[in-house]
Structures are given as structure tokens and as C-alpha cells.
Amino acid sequence: MQETRFIDQYRLLGIEAPGANMDRYEKADLIFRAACKVQQIDPATLPLIYRLGHSEALVTSFAAQALQSSIIAFYKLQVIHNAIVGAWVAAWNNPRERKWSPFHWMNDPGFRFDGSNYDITGAAGGSRLCFETEEQSDFAGIECIALYADLNGAELAPAQAA
Amino acid sequence: MAPREKAELIFHAAAKILGLDPAALPVVHHLPEEFQVFPVVSFQLEVIRKALVSRRVADWNDRSEEKYGSWFLMNDPGFRFGDSRYGLTYSSGGSRLCTFSVDDQDFFAIECIALWADFCGGQLPAIKKAASTEEIEN
């Protein structure tokens, strides 16, 4: 069961592991709010895409449609990441240190977790979200999968397929 | 041309192609400082990518379509391009920024490396000053 597997991460965030049936977006939101509390960040403060010099948001533009969800998802993942790894910072010059990241499938039946893998000195774009341990990476990749789906512009697989 | 100037030039050109105002960037000043870089650079990279691939959308169920991403080295002497490789149905976090040919991806990674450094949280290598005439003669 995932909720008992990640008990250390939930304890770190100061919340109880949610039930297995919780909606994945609700679960990610719960985790984000807990991570905000740990870091004393207002969870209502999110990145915005505005046209500079104007007051209205670009709600119908390419920017808003394509990027708003991705940028907010990354921001939330970064907040969660920082709460999970604490003071750890990747040492890119240390060839003995593994930097873990989750990997996901993009094809049918939808966005789903595959596993966590590590790199040593290289980055493919996700280096801001690499983790100190495989367990932390699995936690993010599984429990926050709704945010990773938004980040990648993908649709979640049905719960039973995931 | 300095890497940041070059990336900025490319971003402006891409914004023009897409009919976007290059000055309209995500507003991040209200966020904690450590979270301010990514939203802006992510937006800039996606604009460039979208112009580069002519708004083409990846088909993640098409196993014959190669989706290219780039790999970078984060260690000393600083953030630098490693290689471009392709995946078919798989994502490691950068799938929004994939292109469809190795040439496009190499261009994207190498010419816009200043943006990728910010995207990945890396530091570009220090640019060595050209040796002076006196140093060369000695």
C-alpha cells in the first residue's frame, strides 16, 4: 500500500497519509499545502502570467493555455521537493552521489509512473527536481503524479491503469 | 555573442513568429526568490520550442515518431551541452520541450544554453578572457 510505504515523507510533511482512494489532484494539493506550511509559504501565492502593463491575465492566450498549468505544477513540485529534501543540495561534482528523478509513461492508457532512476553529473531538464534518495523520488513521482502530468502536459491514466 | 544575449535574440524572434509580446512574461515578483527563475525561463523555452517545431504536437502513442530531448553536464567546469537523444513514449520531465529532429534539438540546446542553465539550475562556465598581446608574446 502506497500510504504506508511513504510514511516517512508524510511524517516529514506533518500530515497523515491519505487513503488510497483519494483523487490524485486532491492528494497533490494536500501535499503541496503541507509543504507550504513546512516552509512557511502562502499556498495561495502562485506564479501568474500577465501581460505586462495591463491588468488582465492572458486567460485565452497560448501562454495561459499551454503554460499556466505547467508553470504552476512545476512551482508546486519545487515547493514539495524543497520540503522533502530539506537542506540537501545536489553536489554535481560528486561522482558518488546519486541524484534521483521519477520517470513516467506518456502513451496510452495515459500518464503513469514507471520508476525512479538516477544520474550523477548529467541533467535532462529535471535537475531542479532531483532527489537525494530513490524513496523520495518515488514519493514525488507517485503521490504527486497529478502535478507531473500537468508539468508534462499529459492526461492522467485511469486510476486502475496507473 | 554572449550566450544570454543569443538566447534573448532567439526568444524575441520566436515570440514574433507566434505573435506574442516578448515583454509579456510570467509575473513572479510575489514569489519567494528561489522560485522566481523557473516560471520565466520555462515560458521562454516553450515559446522558442513552439516556434521551432511550427506548433507541432508530440504523438506519444506513435512509436515511429522520435521525440528529442537534450542532456547537459552539471559538474565543473560548469553547465554545458552533452548530447541530444530521443524517446518514443517516455518522459523524464522535459517532454513539453521535445523537438522532432536531432538538428532542431541541438540548435535548441546549444544556442539557447543560457536558458537551459536557468531551467536546470546550473551555472554556465566562466568565459575566459582572451590573452593579451603581451601574454602571447611571453
PDB file of C-alpha atoms in Angstrom:
ATOM      1  CA  MET A   1       0.000   0.000   0.000  1.00  0.00           C
ATOM      2  CA  GLN A   2       1.413   3.360  -1.005  1.00  0.00           C
ATOM      3  CA  GLU A   3       0.082   5.229   2.002  1.00  0.00           C
ATOM      4  CA  THR A   4       2.100   3.073   4.394  1.00  0.00           C
ATOM      5  CA  ARG A   5       5.116   2.907   2.110  1.00  0.00           C
ATOM      6  CA  PHE A   6       5.637   6.684   2.219  1.00  0.00           C
ATOM      7  CA  ILE A   7       5.007   7.150   5.909  1.00  0.00           C
ATOM      8  CA  ASP A   8       8.366   8.903   6.437  1.00  0.00           C
ATOM      9  CA  GLN A   9       7.646  11.503   3.780  1.00  0.00           C
ATOM     10  CA  TYR A  10       4.152  12.186   5.122  1.00  0.00           C
ATOM     11  CA  ARG A  11       5.514  12.443   8.640  1.00  0.00           C
ATOM     12  CA  LEU A  12       8.083  14.955   7.410  1.00  0.00           C
ATOM     13  CA  LEU A  13       5.262  16.992   5.908  1.00  0.00           C
ATOM     14  CA  GLY A  14       3.313  16.824   9.163  1.00  0.00           C
ATOM     15  CA  ILE A  15       0.252  15.080   7.749  1.00  0.00           C
ATOM     16  CA  GLU A  16      -1.217  11.612   7.827  1.00  0.00           C
ATOM     17  CA  ALA A  17      -1.031   9.521   4.679  1.00  0.00           C
ATOM     18  CA  PRO A  18      -4.300   9.944   2.762  1.00  0.00           C
ATOM     19  CA  GLY A  19      -6.446   6.989   1.796  1.00  0.00           C
ATOM     20  CA  ALA A  20      -5.665   5.062  -1.363  1.00  0.00           C
ATOM     21  CA  ASN A  21      -8.903   6.193  -2.994  1.00  0.00           C
ATOM     22  CA  MET A  22      -8.248   9.910  -2.713  1.00  0.00           C
ATOM     23  CA  ASP A  23      -8.386  11.761  -6.033  1.00  0.00           C
ATOM     24  CA  ARG A  24      -4.835  12.267  -7.313  1.00  0.00           C
ATOM     25  CA  TYR A  25      -5.262  16.019  -7.803  1.00  0.00           C
ATOM     26  CA  GLU A  26      -6.664  16.378  -4.297  1.00  0.00           C
ATOM     27  CA  LYS A  27      -3.774  14.353  -2.926  1.00  0.00           C
ATOM     28  CA  ALA A  28      -1.190  16.505  -4.718  1.00  0.00           C
ATOM     29  CA  ASP A  29      -2.916  19.627  -3.395  1.00  0.00           C
ATOM     30  CA  LEU A  30      -2.892  18.243   0.135  1.00  0.00           C
ATOM     31  CA  ILE A  31       0.836  17.536  -0.137  1.00  0.00           C
ATOM     32  CA  PHE A  32       1.534  20.971  -1.629  1.00  0.00           C
ATOM     33  CA  ARG A  33      -0.296  22.722   1.202  1.00  0.00           C
ATOM     34  CA  ALA A  34       1.613  20.684   3.776  1.00  0.00           C
ATOM     35  CA  ALA A  35       4.911  21.521   2.059  1.00  0.00           C
ATOM     36  CA  CYS A  36       3.969  25.210   2.094  1.00  0.00           C
ATOM     37  CA  LYS A  37       3.274  25.014   5.805  1.00  0.00           C
ATOM     38  CA  VAL A  38       6.665  23.394   6.447  1.00  0.00           C
ATOM     39  CA  GLN A  39       8.368  26.248   4.582  1.00  0.00           C
ATOM     40  CA  GLN A  40       6.033  28.992   5.773  1.00  0.00           C
ATOM     41  CA  ILE A  41       4.888  29.856   2.254  1.00  0.00           C
ATOM     42  CA  ASP A  42       1.387  31.081   1.463  1.00  0.00           C
ATOM     43  CA  PRO A  43      -0.173  28.295  -0.676  1.00  0.00           C
ATOM     44  CA  ALA A  44      -2.384  30.840  -2.412  1.00  0.00           C
ATOM     45  CA  THR A  45       0.664  32.634  -3.832  1.00  0.00           C
ATOM     46  CA  LEU A  46       1.261  31.146  -7.276  1.00  0.00           C
ATOM     47  CA  PRO A  47       3.080  32.245 -10.444  1.00  0.00           C
ATOM     48  CA  LEU A  48       0.905  34.316 -12.772  1.00  0.00           C
ATOM     49  CA  ILE A  49       1.042  35.005 -16.458  1.00  0.00           C
ATOM     50  CA  TYR A  50       0.036  38.598 -17.070  1.00  0.00           C
ATOM     51  CA  ARG A  51       0.572  40.889 -19.985  1.00  0.00           C
ATOM     52  CA  LEU A  52       2.973  43.425 -18.572  1.00  0.00           C
ATOM     53  CA  GLY A  53       1.471  46.868 -18.413  1.00  0.00           C
ATOM     54  CA  HIS A  54      -2.073  45.537 -18.395  1.00  0.00           C
ATOM     55  CA  SER A  55      -4.118  44.285 -15.523  1.00  0.00           C
ATOM     56  CA  GLU A  56      -5.917  41.375 -17.123  1.00  0.00           C
ATOM     57  CA  ALA A  57      -4.490  37.884 -17.252  1.00  0.00           C
ATOM     58  CA  LEU A  58      -3.939  36.296 -20.642  1.00  0.00           C
ATOM     59  CA  VAL A  59      -6.675  33.817 -19.929  1.00  0.00           C
ATOM     60  CA  THR A  60      -7.363  32.862 -23.518  1.00  0.00           C
ATOM     61  CA  SER A  61      -3.910  33.137 -24.961  1.00  0.00           C
ATOM     62  CA  PHE A  62      -1.446  30.487 -25.998  1.00  0.00           C
ATOM     63  CA  ALA A  63       0.627  31.388 -22.969  1.00  0.00           C
ATOM     64  CA  ALA A  64      -2.130  30.834 -20.484  1.00  0.00           C
ATOM     65  CA  GLN A  65      -3.485  27.690 -22.071  1.00  0.00           C
ATOM     66  CA  ALA A  66      -0.216  25.951 -22.708  1.00  0.00           C
ATOM     67  CA  LEU A  67       1.886  27.136 -19.863  1.00  0.00           C
ATOM     68  CA  GLN A  68      -0.099  28.241 -16.875  1.00  0.00           C
ATOM     69  CA  SER A  69      -0.769  24.713 -15.666  1.00  0.00           C
ATOM     70  CA  SER A  70       2.796  23.609 -16.395  1.00  0.00           C
ATOM     71  CA  ILE A  71       4.391  26.550 -14.613  1.00  0.00           C
ATOM     72  CA  ILE A  72       2.149  26.237 -11.583  1.00  0.00           C
ATOM     73  CA  ALA A  73       2.729  22.478 -11.450  1.00  0.00           C
ATOM     74  CA  PHE A  74       6.475  22.967 -11.516  1.00  0.00           C
ATOM     75  CA  TYR A  75       6.268  25.625  -8.819  1.00  0.00           C
ATOM     76  CA  LYS A  76       4.239  23.301  -6.606  1.00  0.00           C
ATOM     77  CA  LEU A  77       6.641  20.428  -7.242  1.00  0.00           C
ATOM     78  CA  GLN A  78       9.576  22.652  -6.388  1.00  0.00           C
ATOM     79  CA  VAL A  79       7.954  23.622  -3.084  1.00  0.00           C
ATOM     80  CA  ILE A  80       7.231  19.968  -2.315  1.00  0.00           C
ATOM     81  CA  HIS A  81      10.751  18.973  -3.379  1.00  0.00           C
ATOM     82  CA  ASN A  82      12.339  21.526  -1.074  1.00  0.00           C
ATOM     83  CA  ALA A  83      10.238  20.361   1.849  1.00  0.00           C
ATOM     84  CA  ILE A  84      11.134  16.725   1.208  1.00  0.00           C
ATOM     85  CA  VAL A  85      14.895  17.077   0.672  1.00  0.00           C
ATOM     86  CA  GLY A  86      15.342  19.711   3.396  1.00  0.00           C
ATOM     87  CA  ALA A  87      18.809  21.239   3.336  1.00  0.00           C
ATOM     88  CA  TRP A  88      20.185  18.730   0.812  1.00  0.00           C
ATOM     89  CA  VAL A  89      21.624  20.264  -2.350  1.00  0.00           C
ATOM     90  CA  ALA A  90      22.816  18.104  -5.251  1.00  0.00           C
ATOM     91  CA  ALA A  91      26.620  18.018  -5.469  1.00  0.00           C
ATOM     92  CA  TRP A  92      27.130  17.791  -9.227  1.00  0.00           C
ATOM     93  CA  ASN A  93      30.886  17.352  -8.794  1.00  0.00           C
ATOM     94  CA  ASN A  94      30.468  14.323  -6.541  1.00  0.00           C
ATOM     95  CA  PRO A  95      30.538  11.216  -8.779  1.00  0.00           C
ATOM     96  CA  ARG A  96      29.492   9.012  -5.858  1.00  0.00           C
ATOM     97  CA  GLU A  97      26.261  10.887  -5.182  1.00  0.00           C
ATOM     98  CA  ARG A  98      23.156   9.650  -6.983  1.00  0.00           C
ATOM     99  CA  LYS A  99      20.547  12.232  -7.976  1.00  0.00           C
ATOM    100  CA  TRP A 100      17.162  10.550  -8.310  1.00  0.00           C
ATOM    101  CA  SER A 101      14.263  11.535 -10.563  1.00  0.00           C
ATOM    102  CA  PRO A 102      10.924   9.904 -11.401  1.00  0.00           C
ATOM    103  CA  PHE A 103      10.129   8.732 -14.930  1.00  0.00           C
ATOM    104  CA  HIS A 104       6.655   8.470 -16.424  1.00  0.00           C
ATOM    105  CA  TRP A 105       4.986   6.949 -19.452  1.00  0.00           C
ATOM    106  CA  MET A 106       3.238   9.397 -21.772  1.00  0.00           C
ATOM    107  CA  ASN A 107       1.385   6.999 -24.093  1.00  0.00           C
ATOM    108  CA  ASP A 108      -1.943   5.182 -23.729  1.00  0.00           C
ATOM    109  CA  PRO A 109      -3.622   4.464 -21.373  1.00  0.00           C
ATOM    110  CA  GLY A 110      -2.348   7.771 -20.040  1.00  0.00           C
ATOM    111  CA  PHE A 111       0.306   9.382 -17.887  1.00  0.00           C
ATOM    112  CA  ARG A 112       1.594   6.907 -15.315  1.00  0.00           C
ATOM    113  CA  PHE A 113       4.603   6.309 -13.105  1.00  0.00           C
ATOM    114  CA  ASP A 114       7.285   3.942 -14.313  1.00  0.00           C
ATOM    115  CA  GLY A 115      10.101   4.197 -11.801  1.00  0.00           C
ATOM    116  CA  SER A 116      12.881   6.346 -10.427  1.00  0.00           C
ATOM    117  CA  ASN A 117      16.318   6.465 -11.928  1.00  0.00           C
ATOM    118  CA  TYR A 118      19.478   8.303 -11.024  1.00  0.00           C
ATOM    119  CA  ASP A 119      22.107  10.384 -12.713  1.00  0.00           C
ATOM    120  CA  ILE A 120      25.484  11.502 -11.438  1.00  0.00           C
ATOM    121  CA  THR A 121      26.638  14.615 -13.264  1.00  0.00           C
ATOM    122  CA  GLY A 122      24.097  14.978 -16.063  1.00  0.00           C
ATOM    123  CA  ALA A 123      20.676  16.610 -16.353  1.00  0.00           C
ATOM    124  CA  ALA A 124      17.930  16.203 -18.908  1.00  0.00           C
ATOM    125  CA  GLY A 125      15.841  19.098 -17.699  1.00  0.00           C
ATOM    126  CA  GLY A 126      14.655  17.853 -14.357  1.00  0.00           C
ATOM    127  CA  SER A 127      17.699  18.634 -12.283  1.00  0.00           C
ATOM    128  CA  ARG A 128      15.862  21.213 -10.187  1.00  0.00           C
ATOM    129  CA  LEU A 129      13.620  18.369  -9.070  1.00  0.00           C
ATOM    130  CA  CYS A 130      16.172  15.638  -8.380  1.00  0.00           C
ATOM    131  CA  PHE A 131      16.055  13.877  -5.039  1.00  0.00           C
ATOM    132  CA  GLU A 132      18.560  12.559  -2.554  1.00  0.00           C
ATOM    133  CA  THR A 133      17.012   9.085  -2.355  1.00  0.00           C
ATOM    134  CA  GLU A 134      15.025   6.747  -4.554  1.00  0.00           C
ATOM    135  CA  GLU A 135      12.273   6.670  -1.927  1.00  0.00           C
ATOM    136  CA  GLN A 136      11.860  10.440  -2.044  1.00  0.00           C
ATOM    137  CA  SER A 137      11.757  10.338  -5.846  1.00  0.00           C
ATOM    138  CA  ASP A 138       9.171   7.542  -5.814  1.00  0.00           C
ATOM    139  CA  PHE A 139       7.087   9.548  -3.348  1.00  0.00           C
ATOM    140  CA  ALA A 140       7.069  12.557  -5.636  1.00  0.00           C
ATOM    141  CA  GLY A 141       6.555  10.511  -8.806  1.00  0.00           C
ATOM    142  CA  ILE A 142       3.645   8.501  -7.378  1.00  0.00           C
ATOM    143  CA  GLU A 143       1.931  10.673  -4.788  1.00  0.00           C
ATOM    144  CA  CYS A 144       2.279  13.889  -6.790  1.00  0.00           C
ATOM    145  CA  ILE A 145       1.641  12.322 -10.186  1.00  0.00           C
ATOM    146  CA  ALA A 146      -1.136  14.802 -10.973  1.00  0.00           C
ATOM    147  CA  LEU A 147       1.412  17.627 -10.820  1.00  0.00           C
ATOM    148  CA  TYR A 148       3.892  15.755 -13.025  1.00  0.00           C
ATOM    149  CA  ALA A 149       1.078  15.159 -15.544  1.00  0.00           C
ATOM    150  CA  ASP A 150       0.349  18.907 -15.649  1.00  0.00           C
ATOM    151  CA  LEU A 151       4.046  19.665 -15.875  1.00  0.00           C
ATOM    152  CA  ASN A 152       4.350  17.417 -18.918  1.00  0.00           C
ATOM    153  CA  GLY A 153       1.061  18.448 -20.483  1.00  0.00           C
ATOM    154  CA  ALA A 154      -0.332  14.930 -20.248  1.00  0.00           C
ATOM    155  CA  GLU A 155      -3.600  13.318 -19.225  1.00  0.00           C
ATOM    156  CA  LEU A 156      -3.539  11.020 -16.210  1.00  0.00           C
ATOM    157  CA  ALA A 157      -4.167   7.360 -16.858  1.00  0.00           C
ATOM    158  CA  PRO A 158      -7.345   5.979 -15.252  1.00  0.00           C
ATOM    159  CA  ALA A 159      -6.641   5.185 -11.610  1.00  0.00           C
ATOM    160  CA  GLN A 160      -6.926   1.450 -12.112  1.00  0.00           C
ATOM    161  CA  ALA A 161      -4.419   1.553 -15.010  1.00  0.00           C
ATOM    162  CA  ALA A 162      -1.939   3.638 -13.028  1.00  0.00           C
TER     163      ALA A 162
ATOM    164  CA  MET B   1      27.727  36.995 -28.839  1.00  0.00           C
ATOM    165  CA  ALA B   2      27.229  36.156 -25.171  1.00  0.00           C
ATOM    166  CA  PRO B   3      25.002  33.087 -24.542  1.00  0.00           C
ATOM    167  CA  ARG B   4      22.343  35.140 -22.754  1.00  0.00           C
ATOM    168  CA  GLU B   5      22.167  37.738 -25.497  1.00  0.00           C
ATOM    169  CA  LYS B   6      21.884  34.998 -28.098  1.00  0.00           C
ATOM    170  CA  ALA B   7      19.087  33.250 -26.204  1.00  0.00           C
ATOM    171  CA  GLU B   8      17.258  36.539 -25.787  1.00  0.00           C
ATOM    172  CA  LEU B   9      17.571  37.247 -29.510  1.00  0.00           C
ATOM    173  CA  ILE B  10      16.145  33.822 -30.340  1.00  0.00           C
ATOM    174  CA  PHE B  11      13.301  34.256 -27.840  1.00  0.00           C
ATOM    175  CA  HIS B  12      12.312  37.587 -29.374  1.00  0.00           C
ATOM    176  CA  ALA B  13      12.354  36.056 -32.864  1.00  0.00           C
ATOM    177  CA  ALA B  14      10.249  33.102 -31.702  1.00  0.00           C
ATOM    178  CA  ALA B  15       7.750  35.369 -29.938  1.00  0.00           C
ATOM    179  CA  LYS B  16       7.407  37.370 -33.158  1.00  0.00           C
ATOM    180  CA  ILE B  17       6.677  34.195 -35.148  1.00  0.00           C
ATOM    181  CA  LEU B  18       3.963  33.197 -32.659  1.00  0.00           C
ATOM    182  CA  GLY B  19       2.513  36.702 -32.486  1.00  0.00           C
ATOM    183  CA  LEU B  20       3.376  37.113 -28.814  1.00  0.00           C
ATOM    184  CA  ASP B  21       4.596  40.164 -26.979  1.00  0.00           C
ATOM    185  CA  PRO B  22       8.111  39.201 -25.768  1.00  0.00           C
ATOM    186  CA  ALA B  23       7.695  41.575 -22.830  1.00  0.00           C
ATOM    187  CA  ALA B  24       4.703  39.609 -21.542  1.00  0.00           C
ATOM    188  CA  LEU B  25       6.435  37.269 -19.138  1.00  0.00           C
ATOM    189  CA  PRO B  26       5.103  35.372 -16.133  1.00  0.00           C
ATOM    190  CA  VAL B  27       4.826  37.571 -13.057  1.00  0.00           C
ATOM    191  CA  VAL B  28       6.909  36.103 -10.266  1.00  0.00           C
ATOM    192  CA  HIS B  29       7.981  39.011  -8.064  1.00  0.00           C
ATOM    193  CA  HIS B  30       5.496  37.988  -5.386  1.00  0.00           C
ATOM    194  CA  LEU B  31       7.072  34.514  -5.032  1.00  0.00           C
ATOM    195  CA  PRO B  32       9.997  33.617  -2.759  1.00  0.00           C
ATOM    196  CA  GLU B  33      13.217  34.429  -4.640  1.00  0.00           C
ATOM    197  CA  GLU B  34      14.320  30.831  -5.073  1.00  0.00           C
ATOM    198  CA  PHE B  35      11.148  30.115  -7.072  1.00  0.00           C
ATOM    199  CA  GLN B  36      11.279  33.103  -9.411  1.00  0.00           C
ATOM    200  CA  VAL B  37      13.592  31.852 -12.148  1.00  0.00           C
ATOM    201  CA  PHE B  38      11.849  28.759 -13.444  1.00  0.00           C
ATOM    202  CA  PRO B  39       8.448  30.151 -14.486  1.00  0.00           C
ATOM    203  CA  VAL B  40      10.070  32.775 -16.702  1.00  0.00           C
ATOM    204  CA  VAL B  41      12.673  30.548 -18.300  1.00  0.00           C
ATOM    205  CA  SER B  42      10.168  27.752 -18.794  1.00  0.00           C
ATOM    206  CA  PHE B  43       7.918  30.167 -20.669  1.00  0.00           C
ATOM    207  CA  GLN B  44      10.776  31.409 -22.847  1.00  0.00           C
ATOM    208  CA  LEU B  45      11.899  27.889 -23.739  1.00  0.00           C
ATOM    209  CA  GLU B  46       8.392  26.799 -24.590  1.00  0.00           C
ATOM    210  CA  VAL B  47       7.875  29.793 -26.865  1.00  0.00           C
ATOM    211  CA  ILE B  48      11.130  29.019 -28.703  1.00  0.00           C
ATOM    212  CA  ARG B  49      10.270  25.346 -28.935  1.00  0.00           C
ATOM    213  CA  LYS B  50       6.796  26.049 -30.274  1.00  0.00           C
ATOM    214  CA  ALA B  51       8.187  28.293 -32.999  1.00  0.00           C
ATOM    215  CA  LEU B  52      10.942  25.801 -33.793  1.00  0.00           C
ATOM    216  CA  VAL B  53       8.583  22.874 -34.341  1.00  0.00           C
ATOM    217  CA  SER B  54       5.913  25.039 -36.032  1.00  0.00           C
ATOM    218  CA  ARG B  55       3.406  24.250 -33.259  1.00  0.00           C
ATOM    219  CA  ARG B  56       3.647  20.507 -33.920  1.00  0.00           C
ATOM    220  CA  VAL B  57       2.317  18.392 -31.043  1.00  0.00           C
ATOM    221  CA  ALA B  58       4.018  15.163 -29.992  1.00  0.00           C
ATOM    222  CA  ASP B  59       2.047  11.975 -30.507  1.00  0.00           C
ATOM    223  CA  TRP B  60       3.038   9.848 -27.552  1.00  0.00           C
ATOM    224  CA  ASN B  61       1.265   6.819 -28.983  1.00  0.00           C
ATOM    225  CA  ASP B  62       3.250   6.925 -32.211  1.00  0.00           C
ATOM    226  CA  ARG B  63       6.264   4.696 -31.752  1.00  0.00           C
ATOM    227  CA  SER B  64       7.733   5.788 -35.069  1.00  0.00           C
ATOM    228  CA  GLU B  65       7.881   9.441 -34.014  1.00  0.00           C
ATOM    229  CA  GLU B  66      11.167  10.303 -32.352  1.00  0.00           C
ATOM    230  CA  LYS B  67      10.893  12.924 -29.593  1.00  0.00           C
ATOM    231  CA  TYR B  68      14.249  14.528 -28.932  1.00  0.00           C
ATOM    232  CA  GLY B  69      15.471  15.940 -25.663  1.00  0.00           C
ATOM    233  CA  SER B  70      18.869  17.232 -24.592  1.00  0.00           C
ATOM    234  CA  TRP B  71      21.214  16.184 -21.848  1.00  0.00           C
ATOM    235  CA  PHE B  72      23.534  18.573 -20.085  1.00  0.00           C
ATOM    236  CA  LEU B  73      26.504  18.225 -17.775  1.00  0.00           C
ATOM    237  CA  MET B  74      26.052  19.970 -14.440  1.00  0.00           C
ATOM    238  CA  ASN B  75      29.503  19.454 -12.907  1.00  0.00           C
ATOM    239  CA  ASP B  76      32.702  21.509 -13.219  1.00  0.00           C
ATOM    240  CA  PRO B  77      33.676  23.489 -15.218  1.00  0.00           C
ATOM    241  CA  GLY B  78      30.012  24.432 -15.465  1.00  0.00           C
ATOM    242  CA  PHE B  79      26.732  23.779 -17.251  1.00  0.00           C
ATOM    243  CA  ARG B  80      27.334  22.552 -20.792  1.00  0.00           C
ATOM    244  CA  PHE B  81      25.677  20.624 -23.581  1.00  0.00           C
ATOM    245  CA  GLY B  82      26.128  16.857 -23.545  1.00  0.00           C
ATOM    246  CA  ASP B  83      24.006  15.251 -26.228  1.00  0.00           C
ATOM    247  CA  SER B  84      20.559  15.087 -27.825  1.00  0.00           C
ATOM    248  CA  ARG B  85      18.734  11.772 -27.726  1.00  0.00           C
ATOM    249  CA  TYR B  86      15.231  10.644 -28.483  1.00  0.00           C
ATOM    250  CA  GLY B  87      12.475   8.807 -26.679  1.00  0.00           C
ATOM    251  CA  LEU B  88       9.244   7.395 -28.076  1.00  0.00           C
ATOM    252  CA  THR B  89       6.684   7.094 -25.290  1.00  0.00           C
ATOM    253  CA  TYR B  90       8.617   8.159 -22.233  1.00  0.00           C
ATOM    254  CA  SER B  91       9.104  11.310 -20.180  1.00  0.00           C
ATOM    255  CA  SER B  92      11.725  12.337 -17.670  1.00  0.00           C
ATOM    256  CA  GLY B  93      10.273  15.772 -17.041  1.00  0.00           C
ATOM    257  CA  GLY B  94      11.128  17.626 -20.211  1.00  0.00           C
ATOM    258  CA  SER B  95       8.508  16.255 -22.571  1.00  0.00           C
ATOM    259  CA  ARG B  96       6.886  19.665 -23.092  1.00  0.00           C
ATOM    260  CA  LEU B  97      10.148  20.793 -24.634  1.00  0.00           C
ATOM    261  CA  CYS B  98      10.826  17.924 -27.037  1.00  0.00           C
ATOM    262  CA  THR B  99      11.520  18.529 -30.711  1.00  0.00           C
ATOM    263  CA  PHE B 100      11.361  16.145 -33.644  1.00  0.00           C
ATOM    264  CA  SER B 101      14.844  16.110 -35.108  1.00  0.00           C
ATOM    265  CA  VAL B 102      18.325  15.960 -33.691  1.00  0.00           C
ATOM    266  CA  ASP B 103      19.279  19.121 -35.593  1.00  0.00           C
ATOM    267  CA  ASP B 104      16.398  21.120 -34.120  1.00  0.00           C
ATOM    268  CA  GLN B 105      17.187  19.798 -30.667  1.00  0.00           C
ATOM    269  CA  ASP B 106      20.909  20.515 -30.928  1.00  0.00           C
ATOM    270  CA  PHE B 107      20.089  24.060 -32.063  1.00  0.00           C
ATOM    271  CA  PHE B 108      17.630  24.468 -29.204  1.00  0.00           C
ATOM    272  CA  ALA B 109      20.091  23.169 -26.616  1.00  0.00           C
ATOM    273  CA  ILE B 110      23.305  24.757 -27.830  1.00  0.00           C
ATOM    274  CA  GLU B 111      22.095  28.160 -28.979  1.00  0.00           C
ATOM    275  CA  CYS B 112      19.732  28.626 -26.024  1.00  0.00           C
ATOM    276  CA  ILE B 113      22.046  27.130 -23.431  1.00  0.00           C
ATOM    277  CA  ALA B 114      21.769  30.157 -21.138  1.00  0.00           C
ATOM    278  CA  LEU B 115      18.042  29.464 -20.759  1.00  0.00           C
ATOM    279  CA  TRP B 116      18.637  25.766 -20.213  1.00  0.00           C
ATOM    280  CA  ALA B 117      21.171  26.576 -17.484  1.00  0.00           C
ATOM    281  CA  ASP B 118      18.492  28.551 -15.661  1.00  0.00           C
ATOM    282  CA  PHE B 119      15.923  25.855 -16.376  1.00  0.00           C
ATOM    283  CA  CYS B 120      18.147  23.178 -14.841  1.00  0.00           C
ATOM    284  CA  GLY B 121      19.589  25.342 -12.080  1.00  0.00           C
ATOM    285  CA  GLY B 122      23.135  25.119 -13.456  1.00  0.00           C
ATOM    286  CA  GLN B 123      25.885  27.704 -13.830  1.00  0.00           C
ATOM    287  CA  LEU B 124      27.381  28.444 -17.235  1.00  0.00           C
ATOM    288  CA  PRO B 125      31.169  28.021 -17.353  1.00  0.00           C
ATOM    289  CA  ALA B 126      33.104  31.222 -16.816  1.00  0.00           C
ATOM    290  CA  ILE B 127      34.203  32.772 -20.097  1.00  0.00           C
ATOM    291  CA  LYS B 128      37.986  33.065 -20.162  1.00  0.00           C
ATOM    292  CA  LYS B 129      39.337  36.457 -21.167  1.00  0.00           C
ATOM    293  CA  ALA B 130      41.292  36.485 -24.388  1.00  0.00           C
ATOM    294  CA  ALA B 131      45.031  36.513 -23.747  1.00  0.00           C
ATOM    295  CA  SER B 132      46.609  39.908 -24.131  1.00  0.00           C
ATOM    296  CA  THR B 133      49.284  40.531 -26.780  1.00  0.00           C
ATOM    297  CA  GLU B 134      51.877  40.778 -24.046  1.00  0.00           C
ATOM    298  CA  GLU B 135      50.881  37.384 -22.620  1.00  0.00           C
ATOM    299  CA  ILE B 136      51.037  35.778 -26.081  1.00  0.00           C
ATOM    300  CA  GLU B 137      54.491  37.213 -26.750  1.00  0.00           C
ATOM    301  CA  ASN B 138      55.736  35.884 -23.421  1.00  0.00           C
TER     302      ASN B 138
END
